[in-house]
Coordinates of C-alpha atoms in Angstrom, one line a residue:
X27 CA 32.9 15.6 7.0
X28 CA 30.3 14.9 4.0
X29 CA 31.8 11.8 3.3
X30 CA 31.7 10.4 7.1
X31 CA 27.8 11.9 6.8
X32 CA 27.3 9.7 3.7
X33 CA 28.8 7.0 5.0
X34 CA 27.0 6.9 8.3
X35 CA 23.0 7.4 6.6
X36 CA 24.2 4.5 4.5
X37 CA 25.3 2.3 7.1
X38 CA 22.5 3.2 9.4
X39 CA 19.9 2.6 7.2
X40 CA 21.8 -0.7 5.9
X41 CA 21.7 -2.1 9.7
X42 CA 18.1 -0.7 10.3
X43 CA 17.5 -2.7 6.5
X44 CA 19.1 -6.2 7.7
X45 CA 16.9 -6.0 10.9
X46 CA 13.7 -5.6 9.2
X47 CA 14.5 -8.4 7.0
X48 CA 15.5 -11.0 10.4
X49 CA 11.9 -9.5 11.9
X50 CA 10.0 -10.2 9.2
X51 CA 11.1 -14.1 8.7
X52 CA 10.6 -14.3 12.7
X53 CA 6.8 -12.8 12.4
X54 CA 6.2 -15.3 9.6
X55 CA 8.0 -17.9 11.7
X56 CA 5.8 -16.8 15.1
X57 CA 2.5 -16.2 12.4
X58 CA 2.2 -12.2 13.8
X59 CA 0.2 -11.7 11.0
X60 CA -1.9 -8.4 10.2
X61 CA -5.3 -10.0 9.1
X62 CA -7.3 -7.5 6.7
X63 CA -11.1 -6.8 8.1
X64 CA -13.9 -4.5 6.9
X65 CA -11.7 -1.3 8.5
X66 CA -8.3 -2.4 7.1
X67 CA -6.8 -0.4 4.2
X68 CA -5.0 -3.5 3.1
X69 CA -6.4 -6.8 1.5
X70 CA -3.5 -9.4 2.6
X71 CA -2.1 -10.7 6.0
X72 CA 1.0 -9.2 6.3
X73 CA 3.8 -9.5 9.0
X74 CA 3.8 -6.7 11.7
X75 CA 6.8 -5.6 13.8
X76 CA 9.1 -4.3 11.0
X77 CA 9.5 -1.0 13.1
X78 CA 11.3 -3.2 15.9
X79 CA 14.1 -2.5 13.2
X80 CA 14.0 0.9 13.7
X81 CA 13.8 0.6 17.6
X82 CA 17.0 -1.2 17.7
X83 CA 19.2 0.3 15.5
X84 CA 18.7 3.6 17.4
X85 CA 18.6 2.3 20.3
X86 CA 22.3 1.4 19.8
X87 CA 23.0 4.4 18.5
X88 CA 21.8 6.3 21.2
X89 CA 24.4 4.1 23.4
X90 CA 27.4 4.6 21.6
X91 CA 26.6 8.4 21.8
X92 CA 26.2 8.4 25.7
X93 CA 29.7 6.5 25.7
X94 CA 31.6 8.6 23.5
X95 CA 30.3 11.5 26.1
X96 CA 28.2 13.5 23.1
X97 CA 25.2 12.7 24.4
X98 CA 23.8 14.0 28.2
X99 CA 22.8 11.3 30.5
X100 CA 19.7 12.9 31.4
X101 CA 18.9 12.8 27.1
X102 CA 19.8 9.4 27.0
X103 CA 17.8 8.7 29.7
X104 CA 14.5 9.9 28.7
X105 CA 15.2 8.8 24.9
X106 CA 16.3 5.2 25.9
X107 CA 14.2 4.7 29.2
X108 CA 11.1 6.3 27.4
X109 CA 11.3 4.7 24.2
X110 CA 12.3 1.5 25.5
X111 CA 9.4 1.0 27.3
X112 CA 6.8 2.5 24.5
X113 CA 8.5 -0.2 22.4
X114 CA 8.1 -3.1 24.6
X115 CA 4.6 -2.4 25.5
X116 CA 3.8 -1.9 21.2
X117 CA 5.7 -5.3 20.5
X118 CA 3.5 -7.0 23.0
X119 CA 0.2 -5.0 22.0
X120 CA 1.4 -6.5 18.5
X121 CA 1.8 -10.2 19.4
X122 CA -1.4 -10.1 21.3
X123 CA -4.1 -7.3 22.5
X124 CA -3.1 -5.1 25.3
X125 CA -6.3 -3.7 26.7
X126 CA -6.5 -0.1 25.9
X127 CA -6.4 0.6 29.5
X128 CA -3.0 -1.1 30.0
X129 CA -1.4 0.5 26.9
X130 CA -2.8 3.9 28.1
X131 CA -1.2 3.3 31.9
X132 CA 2.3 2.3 30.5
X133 CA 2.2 5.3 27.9
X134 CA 1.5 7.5 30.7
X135 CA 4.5 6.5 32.9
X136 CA 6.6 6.3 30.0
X137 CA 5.7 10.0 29.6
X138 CA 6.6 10.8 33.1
X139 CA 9.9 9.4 32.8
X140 CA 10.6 11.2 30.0
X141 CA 9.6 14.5 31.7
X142 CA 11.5 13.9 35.1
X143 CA 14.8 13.6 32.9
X144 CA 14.0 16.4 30.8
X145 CA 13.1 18.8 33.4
X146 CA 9.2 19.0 32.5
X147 CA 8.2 21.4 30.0
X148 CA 10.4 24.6 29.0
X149 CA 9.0 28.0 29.4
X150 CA 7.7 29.1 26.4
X151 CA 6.9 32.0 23.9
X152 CA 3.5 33.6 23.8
X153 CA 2.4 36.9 22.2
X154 CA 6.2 38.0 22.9
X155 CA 6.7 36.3 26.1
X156 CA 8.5 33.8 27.6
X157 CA 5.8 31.5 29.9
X158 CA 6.3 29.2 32.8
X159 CA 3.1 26.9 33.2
X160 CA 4.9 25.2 36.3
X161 CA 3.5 22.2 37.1
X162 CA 0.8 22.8 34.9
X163 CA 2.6 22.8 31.8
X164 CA 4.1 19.6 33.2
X165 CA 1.0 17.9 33.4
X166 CA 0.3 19.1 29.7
X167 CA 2.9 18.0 28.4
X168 CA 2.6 14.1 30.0
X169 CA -0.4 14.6 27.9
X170 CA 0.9 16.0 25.3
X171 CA 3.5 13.0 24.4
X172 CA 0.9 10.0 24.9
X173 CA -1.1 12.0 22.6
X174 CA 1.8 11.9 19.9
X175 CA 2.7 8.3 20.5
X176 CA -0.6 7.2 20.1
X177 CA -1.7 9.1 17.4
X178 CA 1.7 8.0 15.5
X179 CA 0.0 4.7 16.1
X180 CA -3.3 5.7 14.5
X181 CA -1.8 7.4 11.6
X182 CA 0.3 4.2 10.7
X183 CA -2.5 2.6 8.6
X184 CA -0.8 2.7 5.2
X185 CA 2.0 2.1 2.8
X186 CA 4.7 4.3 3.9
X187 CA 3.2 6.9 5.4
X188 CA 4.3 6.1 9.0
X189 CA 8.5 6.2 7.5
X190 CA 8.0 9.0 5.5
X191 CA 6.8 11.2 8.5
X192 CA 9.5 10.5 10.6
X193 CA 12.0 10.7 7.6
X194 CA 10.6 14.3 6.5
X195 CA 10.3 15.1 10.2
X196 CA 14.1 14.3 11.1
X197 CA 14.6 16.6 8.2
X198 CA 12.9 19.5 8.8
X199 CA 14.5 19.5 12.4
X200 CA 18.1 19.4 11.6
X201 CA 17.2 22.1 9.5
X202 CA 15.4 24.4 12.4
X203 CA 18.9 23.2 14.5
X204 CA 21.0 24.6 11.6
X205 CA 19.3 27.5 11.6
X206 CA 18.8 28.2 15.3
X207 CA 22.5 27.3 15.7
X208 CA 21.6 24.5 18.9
X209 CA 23.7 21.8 17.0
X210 CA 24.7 18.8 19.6
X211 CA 22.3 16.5 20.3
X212 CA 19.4 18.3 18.6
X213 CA 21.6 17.7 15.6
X214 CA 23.1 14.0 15.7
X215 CA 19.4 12.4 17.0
X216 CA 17.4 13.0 14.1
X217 CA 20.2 12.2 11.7
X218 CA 20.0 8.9 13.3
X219 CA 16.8 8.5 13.2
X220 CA 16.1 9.1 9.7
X221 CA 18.2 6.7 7.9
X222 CA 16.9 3.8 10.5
X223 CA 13.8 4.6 9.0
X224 CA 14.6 4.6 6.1
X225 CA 16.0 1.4 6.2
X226 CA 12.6 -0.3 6.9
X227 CA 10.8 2.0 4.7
X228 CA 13.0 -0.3 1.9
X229 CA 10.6 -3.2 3.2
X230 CA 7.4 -1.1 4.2
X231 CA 7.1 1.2 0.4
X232 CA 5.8 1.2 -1.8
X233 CA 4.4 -2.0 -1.6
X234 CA 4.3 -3.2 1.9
X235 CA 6.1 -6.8 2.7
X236 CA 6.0 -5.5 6.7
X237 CA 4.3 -3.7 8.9
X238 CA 6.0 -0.9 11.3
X239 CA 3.0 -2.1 14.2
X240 CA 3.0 -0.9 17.6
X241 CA 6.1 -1.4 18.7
X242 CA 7.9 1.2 15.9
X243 CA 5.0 3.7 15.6
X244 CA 4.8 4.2 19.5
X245 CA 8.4 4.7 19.6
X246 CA 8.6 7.1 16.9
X247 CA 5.8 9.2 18.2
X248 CA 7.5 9.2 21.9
X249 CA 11.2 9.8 20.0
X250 CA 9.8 12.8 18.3
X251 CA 7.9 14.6 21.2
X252 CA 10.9 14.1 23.5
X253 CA 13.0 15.8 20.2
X254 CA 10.4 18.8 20.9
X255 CA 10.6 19.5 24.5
X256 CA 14.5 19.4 23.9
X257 CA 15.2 21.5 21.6
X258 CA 11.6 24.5 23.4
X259 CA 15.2 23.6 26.5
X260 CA 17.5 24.9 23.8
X261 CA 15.8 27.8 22.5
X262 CA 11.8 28.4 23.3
X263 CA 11.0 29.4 19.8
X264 CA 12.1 25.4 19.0
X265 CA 9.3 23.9 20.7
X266 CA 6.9 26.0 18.4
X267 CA 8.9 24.9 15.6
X268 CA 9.1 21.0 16.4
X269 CA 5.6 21.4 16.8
X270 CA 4.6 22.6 13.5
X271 CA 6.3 19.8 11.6
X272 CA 4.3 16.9 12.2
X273 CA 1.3 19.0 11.7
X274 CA 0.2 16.6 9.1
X275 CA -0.3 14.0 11.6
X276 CA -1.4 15.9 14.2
X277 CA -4.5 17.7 12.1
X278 CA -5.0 14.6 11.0
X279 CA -5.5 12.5 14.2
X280 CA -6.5 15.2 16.1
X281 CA -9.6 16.1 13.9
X282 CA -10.8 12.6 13.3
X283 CA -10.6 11.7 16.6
X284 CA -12.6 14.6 18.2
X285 CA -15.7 14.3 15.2
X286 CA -15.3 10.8 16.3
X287 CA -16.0 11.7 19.7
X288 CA -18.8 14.3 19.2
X289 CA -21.1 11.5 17.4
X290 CA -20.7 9.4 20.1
X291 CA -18.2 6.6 18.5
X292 CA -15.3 5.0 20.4
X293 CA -12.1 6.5 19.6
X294 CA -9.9 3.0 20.4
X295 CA -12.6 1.3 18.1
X296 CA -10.8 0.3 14.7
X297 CA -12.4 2.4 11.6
X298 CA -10.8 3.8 7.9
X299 CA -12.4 7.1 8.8
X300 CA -8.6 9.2 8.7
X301 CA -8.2 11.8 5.9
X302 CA -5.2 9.9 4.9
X303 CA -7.4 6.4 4.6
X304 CA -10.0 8.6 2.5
X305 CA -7.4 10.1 -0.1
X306 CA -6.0 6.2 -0.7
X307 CA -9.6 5.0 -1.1
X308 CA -10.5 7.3 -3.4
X309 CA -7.0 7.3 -5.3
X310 CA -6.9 3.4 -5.3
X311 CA -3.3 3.6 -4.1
X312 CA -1.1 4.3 -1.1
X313 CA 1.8 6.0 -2.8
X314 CA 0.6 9.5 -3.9
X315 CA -1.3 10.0 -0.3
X316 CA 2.1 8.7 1.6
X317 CA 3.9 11.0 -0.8
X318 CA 1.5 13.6 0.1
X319 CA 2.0 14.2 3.6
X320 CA 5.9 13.8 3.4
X321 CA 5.6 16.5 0.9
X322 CA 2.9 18.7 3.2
X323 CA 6.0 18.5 5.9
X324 CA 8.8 19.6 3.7
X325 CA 7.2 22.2 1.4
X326 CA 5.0 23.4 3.9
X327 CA 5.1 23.1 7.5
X328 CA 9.3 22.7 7.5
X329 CA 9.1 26.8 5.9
X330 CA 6.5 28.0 8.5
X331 CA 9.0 26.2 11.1
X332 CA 11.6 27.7 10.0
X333 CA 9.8 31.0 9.9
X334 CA 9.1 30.7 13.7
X335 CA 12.7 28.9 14.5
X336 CA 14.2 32.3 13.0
X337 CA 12.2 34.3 14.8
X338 CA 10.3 36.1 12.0
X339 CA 6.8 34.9 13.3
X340 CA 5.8 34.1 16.5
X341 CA 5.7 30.1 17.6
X342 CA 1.2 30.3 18.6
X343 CA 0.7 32.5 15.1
X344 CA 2.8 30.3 13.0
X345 CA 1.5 27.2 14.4
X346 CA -2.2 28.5 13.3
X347 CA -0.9 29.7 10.0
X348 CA 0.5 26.1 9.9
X349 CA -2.0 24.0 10.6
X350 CA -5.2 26.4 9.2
X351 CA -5.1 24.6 5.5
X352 CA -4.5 21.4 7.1
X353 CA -7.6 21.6 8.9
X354 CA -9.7 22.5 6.2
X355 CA -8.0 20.1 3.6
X356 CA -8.6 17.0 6.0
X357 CA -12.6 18.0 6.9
X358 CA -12.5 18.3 2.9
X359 CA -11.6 14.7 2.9
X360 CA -14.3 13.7 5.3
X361 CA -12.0 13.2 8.2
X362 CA -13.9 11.5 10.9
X363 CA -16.6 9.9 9.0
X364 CA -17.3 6.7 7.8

């Protein structure tokens, strides 16, 4: 069983390899270039579109699961019918400028098609408690997954960082899955997931020759919110758990975007005013602050998931203890200002 597991990261990440390679001559060929302004944290035009990769190699995974019968249509539906679409609207946005306003619409629906297939949001635990929010909780978590996606997309701004998230991620979940005992799906998704990222990470770190862009970013933001209100199905505690791992992209976003907001700046409007954009300006380098935050999931926030995912600590309690010194780090590092 090891050795088929070996076997099948290698693969995976040699497919998801090969792919990037093919984009990136076609977005040289087709000139979708990434041209460095004032706000950029690079300083050459670089191809975009290397997370397409990603998009397809699990994409076809996803497929061959849901016809060997391991995979529930209703998963592979909002997955594949989700993801799809999050994809298609990034690879456009990346070719040429959606309006934020047409991004935002298809985000939406792609959220609501997620939703429908998975059944809305699962009751969840509060303060001991399992909580039904009804249709409210549905609404909240349509918002809840365009959020992710698009603050997936905001957090992709250098080396690495992007791959490394979703790597760390995928491994902090089988983890809370091996220890919660919901294998299945829960299980074989992330484990996909992970080596197609880390196929383009080959091409995307240390030293960028690609760009994930839209199209990869959106999808891995929708992928891993989906992932989330699947496994809070399997086991309530889950949700709280999947939640808490991403934390570093979620404090992150979330807190640049609302000091953003409270001096009156537009929030779609391009800036380098992220923690993680601060940390590489100061350090000089992308590396150690990609490095960072892959490290912030695994020797942090995966051990307060699991802490919730085993039931020692409840999910809204660990997801404060979680995200507490991630708050204060990032205001530390001037989140949110210029």
């Amino acid at each position: 069983m090891e050795l088929f597991m070996v076997l099948y990261i290698i693969i995976t990440a040699s497919f998801s390899y090969f792919l990037t390679g093919v984009i990136r001559r076609y977005a040289l060929a087709k000139n979708m270039m990434d041209i460095p302004g004032e706000r950029s944290s690079h300083s050459l035009p670089t191809p975009l579109g290397g997370g397409a990769a990603i998009v397809l190699v699990v994409l076809a995974g996803l497929i061959v699961m849901k016809t060997a019968g391991v995979m529930p249509v209703s998963f592979f539906a909002a997955l594949a019918g989700a993801g799809t679409l999050v994809a298609s609207i990034g690879w456009i946005d990346d070719r040429r400028d959606l309006k934020a306003g047409s991004r935002l619409a298809g985000h939406f629906i792609a959220s609501g098609w997620a939703l429908y297939w998975l059944g809305g949001l699962p009751p969840l635990t509060m303060l001991g408690h399992v909580v039904d929010l009804g249709w409210a909780g549905h609404i909240l978590a349509s918002f809840y997954l365009v959020w992710l996606l698009n603050l997936y997309n905001f957090m992709d701004g250098i080396d690495g960082i992007a791959g490394i998230e979703a790597v760390t991620v995928c491994v902090g979940g089988v983890i809370l899955s091996i220890i919660s005992g919901t294998n299945g799906t829960l299980l074989s998704v992330p484990v996909l997931l992970a080596p197609a990222s880390i196929g383009f990470l080959f091409w995307n770190f240390p030293k960028a020759r690609i760009f994930m862009g839209d199209a990869g970013s959106g999808f891995l933001g929708i992928t891993l919110g989906i992932l989330s209100i699947k496994a809070g199905w399997a086991a309530p505690e889950l949700f709280w758990g999947w939640l808490i791992l991403p934390g570093a992209f979620v404090v992150d976003a979330t807190v640049t975007l609302l000091r953003r907001a409270s001096t009156g700046k537009n929030v779609y409007e391009a800036h380098r005013s992220h923690a993680y954009q601060h940390a590489a300006l100061r350090l000089g380098a992308h590396p150690p602050v990609s490095l960072a935050y892959g490290a912030a999931t695994l020797f942090w926030l995966l051990p307060m998931a699991a802490l919730v995912a085993g039931g020692f600590l409840g999910g809204p309690s660990g997801l404060i203890f979680a995200y507490a010194p991630l708050t204060a780090a990032v205001i530390w590092l001037n989140a949110g200002k210029d």
